[in-house]
């Protein structure tokens, strides 16, 4: 494996997740306790809830359960703390607001004072997708004049850079459900290229409208029972959720010199596309295999070094078997004596957070490494029969269990796949930590 000197490391992180979770400790506790953080549709967003719940009465539509992984604090924001006027704050896509406060907390977690960064050569890379917030810009409203920046996707990252005074590269990327891992990859690439001294990377999803529920109900790809059953035999589809996560990336020499904690080393990340062939939303086994193998090669480790795979695991009858086939070909084709990776998905706890899905899985991975435990993935009592589990060494993480390090390091992998055909994969090395105050 390549030298750890000046590896890119993650030295700070923060999260917001369904169930009122806005701290790392609360997030880990919920995951370690196998809690499902799903709730009913929010009634304070002016959504047509009754229409949603009756869609199945229309021919060609599937049932929509009164369920999802919603952020309870999505409507809460302290504009004056960030120097933003109340009227502008209301005009801002809530994804900008949530991303800004989570980025602030990630910096504090790293031991960096967010108020002393004006002029810092730091980048900001965020994954996000358009989620239909607010009235149309082509209308006369009391918020006219703020809609250009309030609804711009680029302002998710731009707002963070502007508020903190960061002068490095700042961009929002939309590769659908692969967005946040793509943002992580771009941030790491910028650091390696010397484009910035350090960077923030992550993703956010706050649904301004229930459009995703309508779309997947029409495509019969939505969970009809209100649960995201990743890799389960009784999965009926995905369940939409919300969330946000941001990590601080820097070279390890810098982190050590500044006394920052090292949660993990980003050994490698890669992004590719399915190419042509199947419909654009259908995953490709060959593309995923190629991606995983390239990432492993760049990381300089073997498949049997990986102890935990945080998979995409949407719970769809089409996507999960294809993903499992790819994982089984690479991570499952090892000697069970030397390696047997556990597989799970945080979506089984919080639902599918779309553009933020990958970063939530990555933070789950880092917390598992810090605590030395592999948490259970929910709904594993009946794994899908679409693959031959006897022919692969990979196993669903069915219970909280110790995660034994190898030479004081735990290795893990995270996957995300987007509906437009983009795939992202990252491999992490997590040193044994003594300070677990996260």
Short mmCIF file of C-alpha atoms in Angstrom, two decimals:
data_model
loop_
_atom_site.label_atom_id
_atom_site.label_comp_id
_atom_site.label_asym_id
_atom_site.label_seq_id
_atom_site.Cartn_x
_atom_site.Cartn_y
_atom_site.Cartn_z
CA UNK A 1 0.00 0.00 0.00
CA UNK A 2 1.19 3.53 -0.70
CA UNK A 3 2.80 5.61 2.02
CA UNK A 4 0.45 7.24 4.49
CA UNK A 5 2.55 10.42 4.38
CA UNK A 6 0.35 13.15 2.90
CA UNK A 7 -2.52 10.85 2.24
CA UNK A 8 -5.77 12.78 2.07
CA UNK A 9 -7.57 12.37 5.38
CA UNK A 10 -10.94 13.24 6.87
CA UNK A 11 -10.36 15.30 9.99
CA UNK A 12 -13.83 16.63 10.75
CA UNK A 13 -17.44 15.84 9.96
CA UNK A 14 -21.03 16.68 10.78
CA UNK A 15 -24.42 15.30 9.92
CA UNK A 16 -28.16 15.94 9.96
CA UNK A 17 -30.45 12.95 9.60
CA UNK A 18 -34.12 12.09 10.11
CA UNK A 19 -35.41 11.62 13.63
CA UNK A 20 -34.15 14.99 14.85
CA UNK A 21 -30.51 13.89 14.62
CA UNK A 22 -27.94 16.67 14.31
CA UNK A 23 -24.90 15.28 16.13
CA UNK A 24 -22.48 12.51 15.29
CA UNK A 25 -23.06 10.77 18.61
CA UNK A 26 -26.83 10.68 18.09
CA UNK A 27 -26.35 9.39 14.55
CA UNK A 28 -24.06 6.58 15.70
CA UNK A 29 -26.30 5.65 18.63
CA UNK A 30 -29.32 5.31 16.33
CA UNK A 31 -27.39 3.15 13.88
CA UNK A 32 -25.76 1.01 16.57
CA UNK A 33 -29.17 0.46 18.20
CA UNK A 34 -30.68 -0.56 14.83
CA UNK A 35 -33.27 2.18 14.95
CA UNK A 36 -35.42 3.01 11.94
CA UNK A 37 -35.71 6.79 11.69
CA UNK A 38 -38.74 6.90 9.41
CA UNK A 39 -41.72 9.17 10.03
CA UNK A 40 -44.93 10.29 8.38
CA UNK A 41 -45.14 12.98 5.70
CA UNK A 42 -44.56 16.50 7.05
CA UNK A 43 -47.81 18.40 7.38
CA UNK A 44 -46.16 21.85 7.50
CA UNK A 45 -44.88 22.02 3.92
CA UNK A 46 -48.17 22.49 2.07
CA UNK A 47 -47.76 19.15 0.32
CA UNK A 48 -50.83 17.43 -1.24
CA UNK A 49 -50.63 14.56 1.24
CA UNK A 50 -54.15 13.28 0.67
CA UNK A 51 -53.55 13.12 -3.07
CA UNK A 52 -50.30 11.23 -2.50
CA UNK A 53 -51.95 8.67 -0.25
CA UNK A 54 -54.72 8.03 -2.78
CA UNK A 55 -52.57 7.69 -5.91
CA UNK A 56 -53.03 3.91 -5.97
CA UNK A 57 -56.70 4.46 -6.81
CA UNK A 58 -55.61 5.79 -10.19
CA UNK A 59 -54.87 3.12 -12.77
CA UNK A 60 -51.16 2.63 -13.37
CA UNK A 61 -49.98 4.02 -10.03
CA UNK A 62 -48.67 2.12 -7.00
CA UNK A 63 -49.45 2.77 -3.35
CA UNK A 64 -47.61 5.55 -1.50
CA UNK A 65 -47.12 4.88 2.20
CA UNK A 66 -47.34 7.77 4.64
CA UNK A 67 -43.66 7.44 5.37
CA UNK A 68 -40.21 8.82 4.62
CA UNK A 69 -36.99 9.91 6.23
CA UNK A 70 -37.67 13.61 6.80
CA UNK A 71 -35.51 16.21 8.53
CA UNK A 72 -37.47 17.63 11.44
CA UNK A 73 -35.29 20.74 11.43
CA UNK A 74 -35.49 21.47 7.71
CA UNK A 75 -37.61 24.58 8.28
CA UNK A 76 -35.43 25.89 11.12
CA UNK A 77 -32.64 28.39 10.49
CA UNK A 78 -31.01 31.28 12.33
CA UNK A 79 -30.32 33.78 9.54
CA UNK A 80 -28.83 36.48 11.75
CA UNK A 81 -26.16 34.08 13.01
CA UNK A 82 -24.94 33.75 9.43
CA UNK A 83 -25.42 37.41 8.57
CA UNK A 84 -28.40 36.77 6.28
CA UNK A 85 -31.60 38.81 6.33
CA UNK A 86 -34.82 36.93 7.16
CA UNK A 87 -36.37 37.68 3.76
CA UNK A 88 -33.33 36.37 1.90
CA UNK A 89 -33.23 33.32 4.16
CA UNK A 90 -36.82 32.40 3.30
CA UNK A 91 -35.98 32.76 -0.38
CA UNK A 92 -33.04 30.37 -0.04
CA UNK A 93 -33.53 26.73 -0.95
CA UNK A 94 -33.54 24.96 2.44
CA UNK A 95 -30.73 22.82 1.06
CA UNK A 96 -28.52 25.92 1.21
CA UNK A 97 -29.52 26.59 4.81
CA UNK A 98 -29.00 23.02 6.01
CA UNK A 99 -25.71 22.66 4.14
CA UNK A 100 -24.38 25.89 5.62
CA UNK A 101 -25.02 24.93 9.23
CA UNK A 102 -23.75 21.36 8.77
CA UNK A 103 -20.55 22.71 7.16
CA UNK A 104 -20.11 25.04 10.14
CA UNK A 105 -20.39 22.13 12.57
CA UNK A 106 -17.99 19.98 10.53
CA UNK A 107 -15.36 22.70 10.87
CA UNK A 108 -15.94 22.92 14.62
CA UNK A 109 -15.63 19.14 14.86
CA UNK A 110 -12.23 19.40 13.18
CA UNK A 111 -11.12 22.05 15.66
CA UNK A 112 -11.31 24.85 13.09
CA UNK A 113 -12.91 28.19 13.98
CA UNK A 114 -15.38 28.94 11.15
CA UNK A 115 -15.31 32.64 12.00
CA UNK A 116 -11.59 32.96 11.24
CA UNK A 117 -11.43 31.63 7.68
CA UNK A 118 -11.87 34.76 5.57
CA UNK A 119 -9.44 34.45 2.65
CA UNK A 120 -8.60 30.78 3.33
CA UNK A 121 -7.43 28.84 0.28
CA UNK A 122 -10.04 26.16 0.89
CA UNK A 123 -12.43 24.48 -1.51
CA UNK A 124 -16.09 23.58 -1.10
CA UNK A 125 -17.60 20.69 -3.05
CA UNK A 126 -21.24 19.78 -2.44
CA UNK A 127 -23.60 17.26 -4.00
CA UNK A 128 -27.20 18.37 -4.45
CA UNK A 129 -30.13 18.07 -6.84
CA UNK A 130 -32.99 20.41 -7.66
CA UNK A 131 -35.91 19.78 -5.32
CA UNK A 132 -38.54 22.34 -6.40
CA UNK A 133 -38.53 24.78 -3.51
CA UNK A 134 -40.63 27.94 -3.47
CA UNK A 135 -42.68 29.84 -6.02
CA UNK A 136 -41.53 30.15 -9.64
CA UNK A 137 -39.00 32.87 -10.32
CA UNK A 138 -41.09 34.08 -13.28
CA UNK A 139 -43.67 35.67 -11.02
CA UNK A 140 -44.10 38.83 -8.99
CA UNK A 141 -43.71 37.92 -5.31
CA UNK A 142 -42.30 39.55 -2.21
CA UNK A 143 -39.23 37.32 -2.71
CA UNK A 144 -38.43 38.53 -6.22
CA UNK A 145 -34.83 39.67 -6.42
CA UNK A 146 -33.62 36.86 -4.18
CA UNK A 147 -34.76 33.94 -6.32
CA UNK A 148 -31.68 33.86 -8.58
CA UNK A 149 -29.33 32.99 -5.72
CA UNK A 150 -32.03 31.38 -3.62
CA UNK A 151 -32.84 28.68 -6.16
CA UNK A 152 -29.46 28.28 -7.89
CA UNK A 153 -28.00 24.81 -7.41
CA UNK A 154 -24.50 26.28 -7.48
CA UNK A 155 -25.35 28.36 -4.43
CA UNK A 156 -25.40 25.26 -2.20
CA UNK A 157 -21.59 25.27 -2.26
CA UNK A 158 -21.33 28.96 -3.10
CA UNK A 159 -23.28 30.01 -0.02
CA UNK A 160 -20.85 28.11 2.22
CA UNK A 161 -17.78 29.58 0.54
CA UNK A 162 -19.26 33.08 0.63
CA UNK A 163 -20.30 32.92 4.27
CA UNK A 164 -16.95 31.56 5.45
CA UNK A 165 -14.82 33.59 3.06
CA UNK A 166 -13.25 30.59 1.33
CA UNK A 167 -11.47 31.50 -1.91
CA UNK A 168 -10.67 28.02 -3.26
CA UNK A 169 -12.75 26.21 -5.87
CA UNK A 170 -16.45 26.07 -5.02
CA UNK A 171 -18.95 23.94 -6.91
CA UNK A 172 -22.14 21.97 -6.56
CA UNK A 173 -22.32 18.72 -8.49
CA UNK A 174 -25.46 16.85 -9.49
CA UNK A 175 -24.96 13.21 -10.41
CA UNK A 176 -28.29 12.33 -8.80
CA UNK A 177 -27.88 9.77 -6.01
CA UNK A 178 -24.11 9.61 -6.58
CA UNK A 179 -23.73 13.37 -6.03
CA UNK A 180 -22.11 13.50 -2.59
CA UNK A 181 -19.51 10.82 -3.30
CA UNK A 182 -18.80 12.55 -6.61
CA UNK A 183 -18.27 15.78 -4.67
CA UNK A 184 -15.89 13.94 -2.33
CA UNK A 185 -13.95 12.62 -5.33
CA UNK A 186 -13.72 16.09 -6.88
CA UNK A 187 -12.53 17.59 -3.60
CA UNK A 188 -9.81 14.96 -3.24
CA UNK A 189 -8.74 15.52 -6.84
CA UNK A 190 -8.49 19.27 -6.22
CA UNK A 191 -6.31 18.68 -3.17
CA UNK A 192 -4.01 16.35 -5.06
CA UNK A 193 -3.73 18.89 -7.87
CA UNK A 194 -2.82 21.66 -5.44
CA UNK A 195 -5.91 23.71 -6.27
CA UNK A 196 -6.56 24.36 -2.58
CA UNK A 197 -4.96 23.77 0.82
CA UNK A 198 -7.94 21.88 2.23
CA UNK A 199 -11.60 21.37 1.41
CA UNK A 200 -15.12 20.77 2.59
CA UNK A 201 -17.04 18.02 0.80
CA UNK A 202 -20.47 16.52 1.22
CA UNK A 203 -24.05 16.55 0.12
CA UNK A 204 -27.53 17.65 1.09
CA UNK A 205 -31.10 16.71 0.28
CA UNK A 206 -34.19 18.53 1.48
CA UNK A 207 -37.31 17.89 -0.56
CA UNK A 208 -39.03 21.14 -1.48
CA UNK A 209 -41.83 19.11 -3.01
CA UNK A 210 -42.95 15.45 -2.99
CA UNK A 211 -42.14 15.10 -6.71
CA UNK A 212 -39.91 12.06 -6.13
CA UNK A 213 -42.79 10.18 -4.51
CA UNK A 214 -45.05 10.87 -7.49
CA UNK A 215 -42.37 9.83 -9.98
CA UNK A 216 -41.50 6.53 -8.32
CA UNK A 217 -45.13 5.67 -7.59
CA UNK A 218 -45.77 5.93 -11.32
CA UNK A 219 -42.73 3.73 -12.02
CA UNK A 220 -43.76 1.19 -9.35
CA UNK A 221 -40.35 1.57 -7.71
CA UNK A 222 -41.49 3.02 -4.38
CA UNK A 223 -41.69 1.00 -1.16
CA UNK A 224 -45.37 0.32 -0.61
CA UNK A 225 -44.93 -0.63 3.05
CA UNK A 226 -42.98 2.44 4.20
CA UNK A 227 -39.63 0.67 4.76
CA UNK A 228 -36.38 0.74 2.79
CA UNK A 229 -35.51 -2.97 2.80
CA UNK A 230 -31.98 -2.92 1.38
CA UNK A 231 -31.03 -6.30 -0.15
CA UNK A 232 -34.13 -7.98 1.31
CA UNK A 233 -36.38 -10.57 -0.34
CA UNK A 234 -39.53 -8.62 0.52
CA UNK A 235 -38.29 -5.24 -0.78
CA UNK A 236 -40.87 -3.50 -2.95
CA UNK A 237 -38.95 -0.35 -3.78
CA UNK A 238 -37.07 2.55 -2.30
CA UNK A 239 -38.25 5.00 0.35
CA UNK A 240 -37.25 8.63 -0.03
CA UNK A 241 -35.47 10.48 2.72
CA UNK A 242 -33.52 13.62 3.48
CA UNK A 243 -30.21 14.38 5.12
CA UNK A 244 -26.94 16.24 4.98
CA UNK A 245 -23.33 15.46 5.70
CA UNK A 246 -20.09 17.40 5.34
CA UNK A 247 -16.50 16.28 5.92
CA UNK A 248 -13.23 18.19 6.17
CA UNK A 249 -10.49 16.94 3.84
CA UNK A 250 -6.81 17.80 4.11
CA UNK A 251 -3.40 16.23 3.69
CA UNK A 252 -2.39 14.09 6.63
CA UNK A 253 0.80 16.08 7.26
CA UNK A 254 -1.30 19.22 7.66
CA UNK A 255 -3.81 17.49 9.93
CA UNK A 256 -1.08 16.11 12.18
CA UNK A 257 0.74 19.45 12.34
CA UNK A 258 -2.46 21.23 13.41
CA UNK A 259 -3.43 18.53 15.90
CA UNK A 260 -6.56 17.51 14.01
CA UNK A 261 -8.06 14.10 14.59
CA UNK A 262 -7.83 11.66 11.67
CA UNK A 263 -11.07 9.72 11.27
CA UNK A 264 -9.87 8.02 8.13
CA UNK A 265 -7.62 8.15 5.11
CA UNK A 266 -9.28 8.41 1.72
CA UNK A 267 -7.12 5.83 -0.03
CA UNK A 268 -8.90 6.22 -3.35
CA UNK A 269 -12.13 7.29 -5.02
CA UNK A 270 -13.32 6.82 -8.57
CA UNK A 271 -16.34 7.80 -10.68
CA UNK A 272 -17.59 6.26 -13.93
CA UNK A 273 -20.73 5.86 -16.05
CA UNK A 274 -22.77 2.89 -17.20
CA UNK A 275 -22.51 3.85 -20.86
CA UNK A 276 -25.19 2.87 -23.35
CA UNK A 277 -27.20 -0.34 -23.50
CA UNK A 278 -29.89 -0.70 -20.86
CA UNK A 279 -32.30 2.16 -20.04
CA UNK A 280 -30.50 5.07 -18.38
CA UNK A 281 -31.89 4.38 -14.88
CA UNK A 282 -30.88 0.68 -14.88
CA UNK A 283 -27.53 -0.09 -13.15
CA UNK A 284 -24.73 -1.88 -14.99
CA UNK A 285 -22.96 -4.81 -13.35
CA UNK A 286 -19.94 -4.50 -15.61
CA UNK A 287 -19.56 -0.76 -14.98
CA UNK A 288 -19.80 -1.26 -11.22
CA UNK A 289 -17.25 -4.08 -11.30
CA UNK A 290 -14.85 -1.96 -13.33
CA UNK A 291 -15.29 0.94 -10.94
CA UNK A 292 -14.65 -1.14 -7.82
CA UNK A 293 -11.61 -2.81 -9.32
CA UNK A 294 -10.13 0.54 -10.41
CA UNK A 295 -10.67 1.99 -6.94
CA UNK A 296 -9.07 -1.00 -5.25
CA UNK A 297 -6.10 -0.76 -7.61
CA UNK A 298 -5.67 2.94 -6.89
CA UNK A 299 -5.95 2.28 -3.14
CA UNK A 300 -3.29 -0.40 -3.32
CA UNK A 301 -5.19 -2.95 -1.25
CA UNK A 302 -6.81 -6.34 -1.87
CA UNK A 303 -10.54 -7.10 -1.78
CA UNK A 304 -10.07 -9.30 1.30
CA UNK A 305 -8.68 -6.31 3.24
CA UNK A 306 -12.17 -4.76 3.23
CA UNK A 307 -14.11 -5.45 6.41
CA UNK A 308 -17.26 -3.43 5.70
CA UNK A 309 -18.97 -2.39 2.48
CA UNK A 310 -21.50 0.41 2.78
CA UNK A 311 -23.58 -0.32 -0.27
CA UNK A 312 -26.10 1.74 -2.19
CA UNK A 313 -28.96 -0.62 -1.29
CA UNK A 314 -31.99 1.29 -2.51
CA UNK A 315 -34.36 -1.62 -1.88
CA UNK A 316 -35.53 -1.75 -5.48
CA UNK A 317 -36.11 -5.21 -6.98
CA UNK A 318 -34.03 -4.24 -10.04
CA UNK A 319 -31.16 -2.25 -8.54
CA UNK A 320 -30.24 -4.32 -5.49
CA UNK A 321 -29.66 -7.66 -7.30
CA UNK A 322 -27.49 -5.97 -9.92
CA UNK A 323 -25.42 -4.21 -7.26
CA UNK A 324 -25.10 -7.44 -5.27
CA UNK A 325 -23.89 -9.27 -8.36
CA UNK A 326 -21.10 -6.73 -8.82
CA UNK A 327 -20.14 -6.76 -5.13
CA UNK A 328 -20.12 -10.56 -5.09
CA UNK A 329 -17.81 -10.67 -8.13
CA UNK A 330 -15.22 -8.42 -6.47
CA UNK A 331 -15.58 -8.38 -2.70
CA UNK A 332 -17.30 -11.75 -2.48
CA UNK A 333 -14.76 -13.71 -4.51
CA UNK A 334 -12.22 -14.06 -1.69
CA UNK A 335 -11.12 -16.86 0.61
CA UNK A 336 -13.53 -16.90 3.54
CA UNK A 337 -10.66 -17.70 5.86
CA UNK A 338 -8.78 -14.51 5.00
CA UNK A 339 -11.71 -12.23 4.33
CA UNK A 340 -15.47 -11.99 4.64
CA UNK A 341 -16.74 -8.44 4.24
CA UNK A 342 -19.97 -7.35 5.88
CA UNK A 343 -22.47 -5.45 3.76
CA UNK A 344 -25.07 -2.92 4.82
CA UNK A 345 -26.83 0.30 3.87
CA UNK A 346 -27.76 3.27 6.03
CA UNK A 347 -30.82 3.65 3.81
CA UNK A 348 -32.41 0.88 5.86
CA UNK A 349 -32.30 3.30 8.82
CA UNK A 350 -33.02 6.68 7.26
CA UNK A 351 -34.44 6.07 3.79
CA UNK A 352 -32.84 7.09 0.51
CA UNK A 353 -31.42 10.60 0.99
CA UNK A 354 -30.76 10.94 -2.74
CA UNK A 355 -27.91 13.43 -3.35
CA UNK A 356 -26.81 13.06 0.30
CA UNK A 357 -27.04 9.26 0.39
CA UNK A 358 -23.35 8.57 -0.20
CA UNK A 359 -22.04 10.99 2.42
CA UNK A 360 -24.42 9.61 5.07
CA UNK A 361 -23.08 6.14 4.30
CA UNK A 362 -19.50 7.38 4.45
CA UNK A 363 -20.04 9.06 7.83
CA UNK A 364 -21.68 5.87 9.10
CA UNK A 365 -18.56 4.00 7.94
CA UNK A 366 -16.20 6.42 9.68
CA UNK A 367 -18.17 6.21 12.95
CA UNK A 368 -18.16 2.42 12.74
CA UNK A 369 -14.40 2.52 12.32
CA UNK A 370 -13.96 4.95 15.20
CA UNK A 371 -16.09 2.79 17.49
CA UNK A 372 -14.64 -0.51 16.29
CA UNK A 373 -18.07 -1.99 15.57
CA UNK A 374 -19.98 -3.05 12.48
CA UNK A 375 -23.63 -2.04 12.87
CA UNK A 376 -26.53 -4.11 11.62
CA UNK A 377 -28.28 -3.27 8.40
CA UNK A 378 -32.03 -3.49 9.00
CA UNK A 379 -34.43 -5.98 7.40
CA UNK A 380 -31.80 -8.71 6.94
CA UNK A 381 -33.86 -11.63 8.24
CA UNK A 382 -34.84 -12.58 4.68
CA UNK A 383 -32.04 -11.64 2.24
CA UNK A 384 -32.93 -11.48 -1.42
CA UNK A 385 -32.71 -14.78 -3.25
CA UNK A 386 -31.58 -13.05 -6.45
CA UNK A 387 -27.96 -14.04 -5.75
CA UNK A 388 -26.45 -17.26 -4.44
CA UNK A 389 -25.26 -16.36 -0.94
CA UNK A 390 -23.56 -19.75 -0.59
CA UNK A 391 -21.30 -18.89 -3.52
CA UNK A 392 -20.02 -15.60 -2.11
CA UNK A 393 -18.04 -14.67 1.00
CA UNK A 394 -19.81 -11.34 1.45
CA UNK A 395 -22.46 -11.32 4.18
CA UNK A 396 -25.20 -8.91 5.22
CA UNK A 397 -24.42 -7.18 8.51
CA UNK A 398 -27.20 -8.68 10.61
CA UNK A 399 -26.14 -7.68 14.14
CA UNK A 400 -23.82 -5.27 15.93
CA UNK A 401 -20.45 -6.99 16.04
CA UNK A 402 -16.81 -6.12 16.72
CA UNK A 403 -14.78 -4.82 13.80
CA UNK A 404 -11.29 -6.15 14.35
CA UNK A 405 -8.50 -3.99 12.89
CA UNK A 406 -5.63 -5.27 10.78
CA UNK A 407 -2.36 -3.67 11.86
CA UNK A 408 -4.33 -1.02 13.77
CA UNK A 409 -6.38 -0.13 10.69
CA UNK A 410 -9.90 -0.92 9.50
CA UNK A 411 -10.62 -0.83 5.76
CA UNK A 412 -14.02 -0.05 4.30
CA UNK A 413 -15.69 0.80 0.99
CA UNK A 414 -18.66 3.01 0.10
CA UNK A 415 -20.75 2.93 -3.08
CA UNK A 416 -23.29 5.26 -4.67
CA UNK A 417 -25.09 4.98 -8.00
CA UNK A 418 -27.11 7.70 -9.73
CA UNK A 419 -30.33 7.40 -11.70
CA UNK A 420 -28.61 9.07 -14.68
CA UNK A 421 -25.96 6.35 -14.85
CA UNK A 422 -23.11 7.75 -12.73
CA UNK A 423 -21.37 5.40 -10.29
CA UNK A 424 -19.04 6.42 -7.43
CA UNK A 425 -16.89 4.34 -5.10
CA UNK A 426 -14.53 5.26 -2.27
CA UNK A 427 -12.14 3.21 -0.13
CA UNK A 428 -11.19 4.30 3.38
CA UNK A 429 -8.56 3.26 5.88
CA UNK A 430 -9.54 4.04 9.47
CA UNK A 431 -6.86 4.04 12.15
CA UNK A 432 -7.76 2.82 15.62
CA UNK A 433 -8.81 5.89 17.60
CA UNK A 434 -8.44 6.36 21.33
CA UNK A 435 -10.56 9.51 21.52
CA UNK A 436 -14.14 8.54 20.70
CA UNK A 437 -15.71 11.85 21.71
CA UNK A 438 -17.36 12.46 18.35
#
